[in-house]
PDB file of C-alpha atoms and ligand atoms in Angstrom:
ATOM      1  CA  UNK A 183      76.460 103.977  64.058  1.00 47.00           C
ATOM      2  CA  UNK A 184      75.590 107.451  63.135  1.00 50.00           C
ATOM      3  CA  UNK A 185      78.330 109.368  60.885  1.00 51.00           C
ATOM      4  CA  UNK A 186      79.239 111.726  63.609  1.00 51.00           C
ATOM      5  CA  UNK A 187      79.375 109.039  66.071  1.00 53.00           C
ATOM      6  CA  UNK A 188      81.880 106.993  63.805  1.00 46.00           C
ATOM      7  CA  UNK A 189      83.961 110.131  63.273  1.00 50.00           C
ATOM      8  CA  UNK A 190      84.288 110.638  67.085  1.00 51.00           C
ATOM      9  CA  UNK A 191      85.119 106.916  67.537  1.00 49.00           C
ATOM     10  CA  UNK A 192      87.888 107.516  64.805  1.00 54.00           C
ATOM     11  CA  UNK A 193      89.495 110.088  66.464  1.00 59.00           C
ATOM     12  CA  UNK A 194      92.585 109.856  68.830  1.00 52.00           C
ATOM     13  CA  UNK A 195      91.330 109.476  72.345  1.00 56.00           C
ATOM     14  CA  UNK A 196      92.050 112.361  74.555  1.00 55.00           C
ATOM     15  CA  UNK A 197      94.946 111.867  76.667  1.00 56.00           C
ATOM     16  CA  UNK A 198      94.034 111.758  80.372  1.00 69.00           C
ATOM     17  CA  UNK A 199      97.480 112.683  81.722  1.00 75.00           C
ATOM     18  CA  UNK A 200     100.879 113.874  80.940  1.00 86.00           C
ATOM     19  CA  UNK A 201     103.088 112.410  83.570  1.00 91.00           C
ATOM     20  CA  UNK A 202     102.650 109.617  86.207  1.00 95.00           C
ATOM     21  CA  UNK A 203     104.445 109.555  89.383  1.00 97.00           C
ATOM     22  CA  UNK A 204     104.630 106.635  91.802  1.00 97.00           C
ATOM     23  CA  UNK A 205     104.582 107.566  95.622  1.00 98.00           C
ATOM     24  CA  UNK A 206     104.801 105.609  98.763  1.00 98.00           C
ATOM     25  CA  UNK A 207     103.898 106.391 102.246  1.00 98.00           C
ATOM     26  CA  UNK A 208     105.940 104.889 104.656  1.00 98.00           C
ATOM     27  CA  UNK A 209     106.600 104.748 108.530  1.00 98.00           C
ATOM     28  CA  UNK A 210     105.689 102.906 111.873  1.00 98.00           C
ATOM     29  CA  UNK A 211     102.349 101.281 112.127  1.00 98.00           C
ATOM     30  CA  UNK A 212      99.663 103.721 113.542  1.00 98.00           C
ATOM     31  CA  UNK A 213     101.590 106.845 112.556  1.00 98.00           C
ATOM     32  CA  UNK A 214      98.530 107.879 110.396  1.00 98.00           C
ATOM     33  CA  UNK A 215      99.618 106.760 106.746  1.00 98.00           C
ATOM     34  CA  UNK A 216      96.239 105.322 105.604  1.00 98.00           C
ATOM     35  CA  UNK A 217      94.449 108.424 107.437  1.00 98.00           C
ATOM     36  CA  UNK A 218      96.935 110.819 105.743  1.00 98.00           C
ATOM     37  CA  UNK A 219      96.209 109.323 102.236  1.00 98.00           C
ATOM     38  CA  UNK A 220      92.103 109.048 102.968  1.00 98.00           C
ATOM     39  CA  UNK A 221      92.264 112.760 103.751  1.00 98.00           C
ATOM     40  CA  UNK A 222      94.213 113.744 100.669  1.00 98.00           C
ATOM     41  CA  UNK A 223      92.327 111.403  98.133  1.00 98.00           C
ATOM     42  CA  UNK A 224      88.797 111.372  99.680  1.00 97.00           C
ATOM     43  CA  UNK A 225      88.883 114.120 102.130  1.00 98.00           C
ATOM     44  CA  UNK A 226      87.782 111.770 104.831  1.00 98.00           C
ATOM     45  CA  UNK A 227      88.957 110.863 108.500  1.00 98.00           C
ATOM     46  CA  UNK A 228      88.023 107.812 110.652  1.00 98.00           C
ATOM     47  CA  UNK A 229      89.114 107.646 114.342  1.00 98.00           C
ATOM     48  CA  UNK A 230      89.021 103.796 114.178  1.00 97.00           C
ATOM     49  CA  UNK A 231      92.263 102.185 113.681  1.00 97.00           C
ATOM     50  CA  UNK A 232      92.366  99.456 110.980  1.00 98.00           C
ATOM     51  CA  UNK A 233      95.873  98.381 110.445  1.00 98.00           C
ATOM     52  CA  UNK A 234      96.939  98.059 106.777  1.00 97.00           C
ATOM     53  CA  UNK A 235      97.525  94.466 105.530  1.00 97.00           C
ATOM     54  CA  UNK A 236     100.242  94.565 103.011  1.00 95.00           C
ATOM     55  CA  UNK A 237      99.803  97.538 100.475  1.00 95.00           C
ATOM     56  CA  UNK A 238      97.127  99.293  98.938  1.00 95.00           C
ATOM     57  CA  UNK A 239      96.895 102.233  96.562  1.00 97.00           C
ATOM     58  CA  UNK A 240      94.812 105.272  95.400  1.00 98.00           C
ATOM     59  CA  UNK A 241      95.353 107.398  92.357  1.00 97.00           C
ATOM     60  CA  UNK A 242      95.006 111.309  92.219  1.00 97.00           C
ATOM     61  CA  UNK A 243      95.320 113.498  89.626  1.00 95.00           C
ATOM     62  CA  UNK A 244      96.903 116.928  90.178  1.00 95.00           C
ATOM     63  CA  UNK A 245      97.665 119.881  87.962  1.00 94.00           C
ATOM     64  CA  UNK A 246     100.907 121.762  87.723  1.00 89.00           C
ATOM     65  CA  UNK A 247     101.777 124.270  85.081  1.00 83.00           C
ATOM     66  CA  UNK A 248      99.027 123.090  83.040  1.00 85.00           C
ATOM     67  CA  UNK A 249     100.034 119.461  83.063  1.00 89.00           C
ATOM     68  CA  UNK A 250      97.971 116.613  84.392  1.00 94.00           C
ATOM     69  CA  UNK A 251      99.987 114.528  86.731  1.00 96.00           C
ATOM     70  CA  UNK A 252      98.762 111.273  87.814  1.00 96.00           C
ATOM     71  CA  UNK A 253      99.938 110.390  91.233  1.00 98.00           C
ATOM     72  CA  UNK A 254      99.663 106.447  92.118  1.00 98.00           C
ATOM     73  CA  UNK A 255     100.161 106.647  95.906  1.00 98.00           C
ATOM     74  CA  UNK A 256     100.810 103.497  97.795  1.00 98.00           C
ATOM     75  CA  UNK A 257      99.819 103.049 101.293  1.00 98.00           C
ATOM     76  CA  UNK A 258     102.143 100.697 102.994  1.00 98.00           C
ATOM     77  CA  UNK A 259     101.468  98.473 105.981  1.00 98.00           C
ATOM     78  CA  UNK A 260     103.828  99.877 108.930  1.00 98.00           C
ATOM     79  CA  UNK A 261     103.851  96.412 110.815  1.00 98.00           C
ATOM     80  CA  UNK A 262     107.197  94.557 110.462  1.00 96.00           C
ATOM     81  CA  UNK A 263     105.663  91.147 109.345  1.00 97.00           C
ATOM     82  CA  UNK A 264     104.912  92.951 105.957  1.00 97.00           C
ATOM     83  CA  UNK A 265     108.457  94.420 105.574  1.00 95.00           C
ATOM     84  CA  UNK A 266     109.334  92.009 102.734  1.00 95.00           C
ATOM     85  CA  UNK A 267     106.043  92.827 100.616  1.00 95.00           C
ATOM     86  CA  UNK A 268     106.042  96.440 100.880  1.00 96.00           C
ATOM     87  CA  UNK A 269     109.845  96.883 100.302  1.00 96.00           C
ATOM     88  CA  UNK A 270     109.438  95.153  97.125  1.00 96.00           C
ATOM     89  CA  UNK A 271     107.258  98.229  95.951  1.00 97.00           C
ATOM     90  CA  UNK A 272     110.099 100.751  96.487  1.00 97.00           C
ATOM     91  CA  UNK A 273     111.318  99.773  93.106  1.00 94.00           C
ATOM     92  CA  UNK A 274     110.513 102.799  90.651  1.00 94.00           C
ATOM     93  CA  UNK A 275     109.022 105.182  93.154  1.00 97.00           C
ATOM     94  CA  UNK A 276     109.982 108.706  92.635  1.00 97.00           C
ATOM     95  CA  UNK A 277     108.814 110.103  95.762  1.00 98.00           C
ATOM     96  CA  UNK A 278     108.423 108.901  99.641  1.00 98.00           C
ATOM     97  CA  UNK A 279     106.549 110.326 102.443  1.00 98.00           C
ATOM     98  CA  UNK A 280     108.115 109.088 105.531  1.00 98.00           C
ATOM     99  CA  UNK A 281     105.907 109.590 108.418  1.00 99.00           C
ATOM    100  CA  UNK A 282     106.089 109.538 112.052  1.00 99.00           C
ATOM    101  CA  UNK A 283     103.835 110.350 114.871  1.00 99.00           C
ATOM    102  CA  UNK A 284     104.656 113.281 116.909  1.00 98.00           C
ATOM    103  CA  UNK A 285     103.253 111.647 120.163  1.00 98.00           C
ATOM    104  CA  UNK A 286     105.290 108.568 119.555  1.00 98.00           C
ATOM    105  CA  UNK A 287     108.898 108.667 120.220  1.00 98.00           C
ATOM    106  CA  UNK A 288     109.616 105.181 118.869  1.00 98.00           C
ATOM    107  CA  UNK A 289     107.990 106.071 115.403  1.00 98.00           C
ATOM    108  CA  UNK A 290     110.525 108.946 115.289  1.00 98.00           C
ATOM    109  CA  UNK A 291     113.374 106.799 116.521  1.00 98.00           C
ATOM    110  CA  UNK A 292     112.531 104.538 113.586  1.00 98.00           C
ATOM    111  CA  UNK A 293     112.930 107.338 110.876  1.00 98.00           C
ATOM    112  CA  UNK A 294     116.563 106.550 110.325  1.00 98.00           C
ATOM    113  CA  UNK A 295     115.980 102.887 109.816  1.00 98.00           C
ATOM    114  CA  UNK A 296     113.022 103.653 107.359  1.00 98.00           C
ATOM    115  CA  UNK A 297     115.548 106.230 105.513  1.00 98.00           C
ATOM    116  CA  UNK A 298     118.042 103.064 105.170  1.00 97.00           C
ATOM    117  CA  UNK A 299     115.383 100.906 103.771  1.00 97.00           C
ATOM    118  CA  UNK A 300     114.569 103.778 100.947  1.00 98.00           C
ATOM    119  CA  UNK A 301     118.394 103.762 100.296  1.00 96.00           C
ATOM    120  CA  UNK A 302     118.455 100.114 100.042  1.00 96.00           C
ATOM    121  CA  UNK A 303     115.379  99.368  97.992  1.00 96.00           C
ATOM    122  CA  UNK A 304     114.747 102.439  96.100  1.00 95.00           C
ATOM    123  CA  UNK A 305     116.651 104.370  93.518  1.00 86.00           C
ATOM    124  CA  UNK A 306     119.290 107.350  94.408  1.00 87.00           C
ATOM    125  CA  UNK A 307     116.917 110.118  92.880  1.00 90.00           C
ATOM    126  CA  UNK A 308     113.900 109.261  94.767  1.00 96.00           C
ATOM    127  CA  UNK A 309     112.679 112.457  96.743  1.00 98.00           C
ATOM    128  CA  UNK A 310     111.571 112.160 100.397  1.00 98.00           C
ATOM    129  CA  UNK A 311     109.635 114.392 102.698  1.00 98.00           C
ATOM    130  CA  UNK A 312     109.595 113.633 106.511  1.00 99.00           C
ATOM    131  CA  UNK A 313     106.161 114.156 107.876  1.00 99.00           C
ATOM    132  CA  UNK A 314     105.407 114.454 111.640  1.00 99.00           C
ATOM    133  CA  UNK A 315     101.799 113.541 111.768  1.00 98.00           C
ATOM    134  CA  UNK A 316      99.305 114.212 114.441  1.00 98.00           C
ATOM    135  CA  UNK A 317     100.051 117.801 115.235  1.00 98.00           C
ATOM    136  CA  UNK A 318      96.522 118.384 116.267  1.00 98.00           C
ATOM    137  CA  UNK A 319      97.787 116.623 119.555  1.00 98.00           C
ATOM    138  CA  UNK A 320     100.236 119.459 120.353  1.00 98.00           C
ATOM    139  CA  UNK A 321      99.794 119.154 123.960  1.00 98.00           C
ATOM    140  CA  UNK A 322     100.697 115.349 124.117  1.00 98.00           C
ATOM    141  CA  UNK A 323     103.684 115.813 121.748  1.00 98.00           C
ATOM    142  CA  UNK A 324     107.071 114.142 122.457  1.00 98.00           C
ATOM    143  CA  UNK A 325     108.993 115.349 119.362  1.00 98.00           C
ATOM    144  CA  UNK A 326     109.428 119.137 118.903  1.00 98.00           C
ATOM    145  CA  UNK A 327     109.095 120.491 115.273  1.00 98.00           C
ATOM    146  CA  UNK A 328     112.886 121.369 115.790  1.00 98.00           C
ATOM    147  CA  UNK A 329     113.858 118.034 116.435  1.00 98.00           C
ATOM    148  CA  UNK A 330     111.810 116.931 113.339  1.00 98.00           C
ATOM    149  CA  UNK A 331     113.409 119.518 111.328  1.00 98.00           C
ATOM    150  CA  UNK A 332     116.845 118.718 112.522  1.00 98.00           C
ATOM    151  CA  UNK A 333     116.727 115.207 111.612  1.00 98.00           C
ATOM    152  CA  UNK A 334     115.102 115.967 108.158  1.00 98.00           C
ATOM    153  CA  UNK A 335     117.995 118.241 107.446  1.00 98.00           C
ATOM    154  CA  UNK A 336     120.684 115.600 108.511  1.00 98.00           C
ATOM    155  CA  UNK A 337     119.049 113.030 106.107  1.00 98.00           C
ATOM    156  CA  UNK A 338     118.623 115.684 103.431  1.00 97.00           C
ATOM    157  CA  UNK A 339     114.786 115.410 103.456  1.00 98.00           C
ATOM    158  CA  UNK A 340     112.241 118.191 103.211  1.00 98.00           C
ATOM    159  CA  UNK A 341     110.281 118.423 106.543  1.00 98.00           C
ATOM    160  CA  UNK A 342     106.478 119.275 107.518  1.00 98.00           C
ATOM    161  CA  UNK A 343     104.338 118.700 110.415  1.00 98.00           C
ATOM    162  CA  UNK A 344     100.817 117.577 109.565  1.00 98.00           C
ATOM    163  CA  UNK A 345      97.423 116.634 110.699  1.00 98.00           C
ATOM    164  CA  UNK A 346      95.277 114.096 108.911  1.00 98.00           C
ATOM    165  CA  UNK A 347      92.659 114.642 111.461  1.00 98.00           C
ATOM    166  CA  UNK A 348      92.597 118.177 110.943  1.00 98.00           C
ATOM    167  CA  UNK A 349      93.619 118.599 107.624  1.00 98.00           C
ATOM    168  CA  UNK A 350      96.809 120.605 108.280  1.00 98.00           C
ATOM    169  CA  UNK A 351      99.496 120.392 105.579  1.00 98.00           C
ATOM    170  CA  UNK A 352      98.118 117.374 103.881  1.00 98.00           C
ATOM    171  CA  UNK A 353      97.473 118.805 100.378  1.00 98.00           C
ATOM    172  CA  UNK A 354     100.829 120.905 101.082  1.00 98.00           C
ATOM    173  CA  UNK A 355     102.969 117.693 101.598  1.00 98.00           C
ATOM    174  CA  UNK A 356     101.766 116.086  98.443  1.00 98.00           C
ATOM    175  CA  UNK A 357     102.060 119.353  96.157  1.00 97.00           C
ATOM    176  CA  UNK A 358     105.581 119.917  97.475  1.00 98.00           C
ATOM    177  CA  UNK A 359     106.684 116.170  96.807  1.00 98.00           C
ATOM    178  CA  UNK A 360     105.368 116.672  93.199  1.00 97.00           C
ATOM    179  CA  UNK A 361     107.348 120.139  92.829  1.00 96.00           C
ATOM    180  CA  UNK A 362     110.647 118.407  94.073  1.00 96.00           C
ATOM    181  CA  UNK A 363     110.157 115.433  91.829  1.00 96.00           C
ATOM    182  CA  UNK A 364     109.587 117.866  88.968  1.00 94.00           C
ATOM    183  CA  UNK A 365     112.572 119.751  89.875  1.00 93.00           C
ATOM    184  CA  UNK A 366     114.713 116.767  89.903  1.00 92.00           C
ATOM    185  CA  UNK A 367     113.575 115.861  86.537  1.00 90.00           C
ATOM    186  CA  UNK A 368     114.167 119.233  85.280  1.00 89.00           C
ATOM    187  CA  UNK A 369     117.639 119.333  86.698  1.00 89.00           C
ATOM    188  CA  UNK A 370     118.419 115.676  85.739  1.00 79.00           C
ATOM    189  CA  UNK A 371     117.704 115.595  82.015  1.00 48.00           C
ATOM    190  CA  UNK A 372     117.361 112.079  81.116  1.00 43.00           C
ATOM    191  CA  UNK A 373     113.880 109.940  81.455  1.00 41.00           C
ATOM    192  CA  UNK A 374     112.666 106.242  81.206  1.00 45.00           C
ATOM    193  CA  UNK A 375     109.660 106.815  79.179  1.00 32.00           C
ATOM    194  CA  UNK A 376     107.945 103.747  80.711  1.00 39.00           C
ATOM    195  CA  UNK A 377     107.607 105.622  84.022  1.00 44.00           C
ATOM    196  CA  UNK A 378     107.106 109.351  82.978  1.00 41.00           C
ATOM    197  CA  UNK A 379     106.208 109.459  79.393  1.00 35.00           C
ATOM    198  CA  UNK A 380     103.588 111.695  77.961  1.00 35.00           C
ATOM    199  CA  UNK A 381     100.099 110.901  76.888  1.00 32.00           C
ATOM    200  CA  UNK A 382      99.951 107.830  74.646  1.00 30.00           C
ATOM    201  CA  UNK A 383     102.444 105.394  75.838  1.00 29.00           C
ATOM    202  CA  UNK A 384     102.489 105.845  79.580  1.00 33.00           C
ATOM    203  CA  UNK A 385     102.334 102.615  81.425  1.00 35.00           C
ATOM    204  CA  UNK A 386     103.351 101.606  85.030  1.00 37.00           C
ATOM    205  CA  UNK A 387     106.284  99.517  85.673  1.00 39.00           C
ATOM    206  CA  UNK A 388     108.258  98.490  88.554  1.00 41.00           C
ATOM    207  CA  UNK A 389     111.504  99.210  86.959  1.00 42.00           C
ATOM    208  CA  UNK A 390     113.396 101.885  88.671  1.00 40.00           C
ATOM    209  CA  UNK A 391     113.794 105.027  86.557  1.00 42.00           C
ATOM    210  CA  UNK A 392     116.844 106.718  85.563  1.00 43.00           C
ATOM    211  CA  UNK A 393     116.521 110.364  86.002  1.00 40.00           C
ATOM    212  CA  UNK A 394     113.457 111.090  83.771  1.00 43.00           C
ATOM    213  CA  UNK A 395     114.174 113.234  80.779  1.00 41.00           C
ATOM    214  CA  UNK A 396     112.022 114.643  78.000  1.00 39.00           C
ATOM    215  CA  UNK A 397     108.916 114.270  80.187  1.00 47.00           C
ATOM    216  CA  UNK A 398     105.910 116.344  79.011  1.00 47.00           C
ATOM    217  CA  UNK A 399     106.058 118.180  82.478  1.00 50.00           C
TER     218      UNK A 399
HETATM  219  P1  LIG B  43      99.447 100.961 109.638  1.00 90.80           P
HETATM  220  O1  LIG B  43      98.513 100.581 108.551  1.00 90.80           O
HETATM  221  O2  LIG B  43      99.271  99.889 110.720  1.00 90.80           O
HETATM  222  O3  LIG B  43     100.772 100.941 109.131  1.00 90.80           O
HETATM  223  O4  LIG B  43      99.124 102.320 110.393  1.00 90.80           O
HETATM  224  P2  LIG B  43      98.725 103.476 109.703  1.00 90.80           P
HETATM  225  O5  LIG B  43     100.016 104.414 109.771  1.00 90.80           O
HETATM  226  O6  LIG B  43      98.211 103.559 108.350  1.00 90.80           O
HETATM  227  O7  LIG B  43      97.752 104.425 110.634  1.00 90.80           O
HETATM  228  P3  LIG B  43      96.227 104.794 110.440  1.00 90.80           P
HETATM  229  O8  LIG B  43      96.137 105.753 109.467  1.00 90.80           O
HETATM  230  O9  LIG B  43      95.483 103.675 110.543  1.00 90.80           O
HETATM  231  O10 LIG B  43      95.904 105.551 111.901  1.00 90.80           O
HETATM  232  C1  LIG B  43      96.221 105.076 113.240  1.00 90.80           C
HETATM  233  C2  LIG B  43      95.378 105.774 114.174  1.00 90.80           C
HETATM  234  O11 LIG B  43      95.735 107.050 114.444  1.00 90.80           O
HETATM  235  C3  LIG B  43      93.883 105.704 113.945  1.00 90.80           C
HETATM  236  O12 LIG B  43      93.010 105.768 114.887  1.00 90.80           O
HETATM  237  C4  LIG B  43      93.549 107.321 113.291  1.00 90.80           C
HETATM  238  O13 LIG B  43      92.278 107.627 113.595  1.00 90.80           O
HETATM  239  C5  LIG B  43      94.634 108.176 114.151  1.00 90.80           C
HETATM  240  N1  LIG B  43      95.176 109.205 113.189  1.00 90.80           N
HETATM  241  C6  LIG B  43      95.612 109.266 112.113  1.00 90.80           C
HETATM  242  N2  LIG B  43      96.134 110.507 111.776  1.00 90.80           N
HETATM  243  C7  LIG B  43      95.759 111.270 112.774  1.00 90.80           C
HETATM  244  C8  LIG B  43      95.964 112.636 113.295  1.00 90.80           C
HETATM  245  O14 LIG B  43      96.378 113.631 112.248  1.00 90.80           O
HETATM  246  N3  LIG B  43      95.666 113.200 114.371  1.00 90.80           N
HETATM  247  C9  LIG B  43      94.976 112.254 115.289  1.00 90.80           C
HETATM  248  N4  LIG B  43      94.740 112.722 116.373  1.00 90.80           N
HETATM  249  N5  LIG B  43      94.765 111.101 115.094  1.00 90.80           N
HETATM  250  C10 LIG B  43      95.294 110.418 113.876  1.00 90.80           C
HETATM  251 MG1  LIG B  44      97.351 101.886 107.255  1.00 90.80          MG
END
């Protein structure tokens, strides 16, 4: 090995990120969870519907105040038969995107149940954004933005309407979620380093975090 290469190998590896947030996308089948994630992570969209089996995830790095934040985004299956598997992943999640479809009343009526699932299987400080997806199909809508906002207020969630198809508010939803998680962390003051630690010891765990503190963010 050349001297220069040897010296480089001896050096501390460059940290790849400062914080890691585990985020879940939940909601009824066909509301557009997978499409929303693909739009965000890959800037792609498909008209075909391939219902998710179980759970899948993608990783995306965002930058906030000069900090690299790694988002581990879990895309859950909306179908009832996968509920036992998917709720097992709620532990340790710091944020949820709870999605309904503005042209599907049943998916909106199910929001309360999904919120209860979060309360049951997640930790108290998990942040939630309610998203009414498919706002590009405005002429077919059965849920008004006012109705969505009112339910979000009632549940104490933030609210957006979005379209994975037309790329409306997709990035904004994720960025807002990151911001509210960071805000909660700043308010809370305590941390579980296994979830949110800085550069060297970060690892993923399913242990639900206490309010993060001393995070490098
Ligand atoms: P499950 O995996 O079964 O839980 O469904 P899902 O919520 O992941 O739904 P998916 O993303 O697979 O989308 C369902 C269908 O809705 C697909 O045919 C998508 O092309 C379509 N779709 C998703 N988002 C939008 C959107 O914003 N606008 C329109 N018009 N169609 C969308
Ligand atoms: Mg899916």
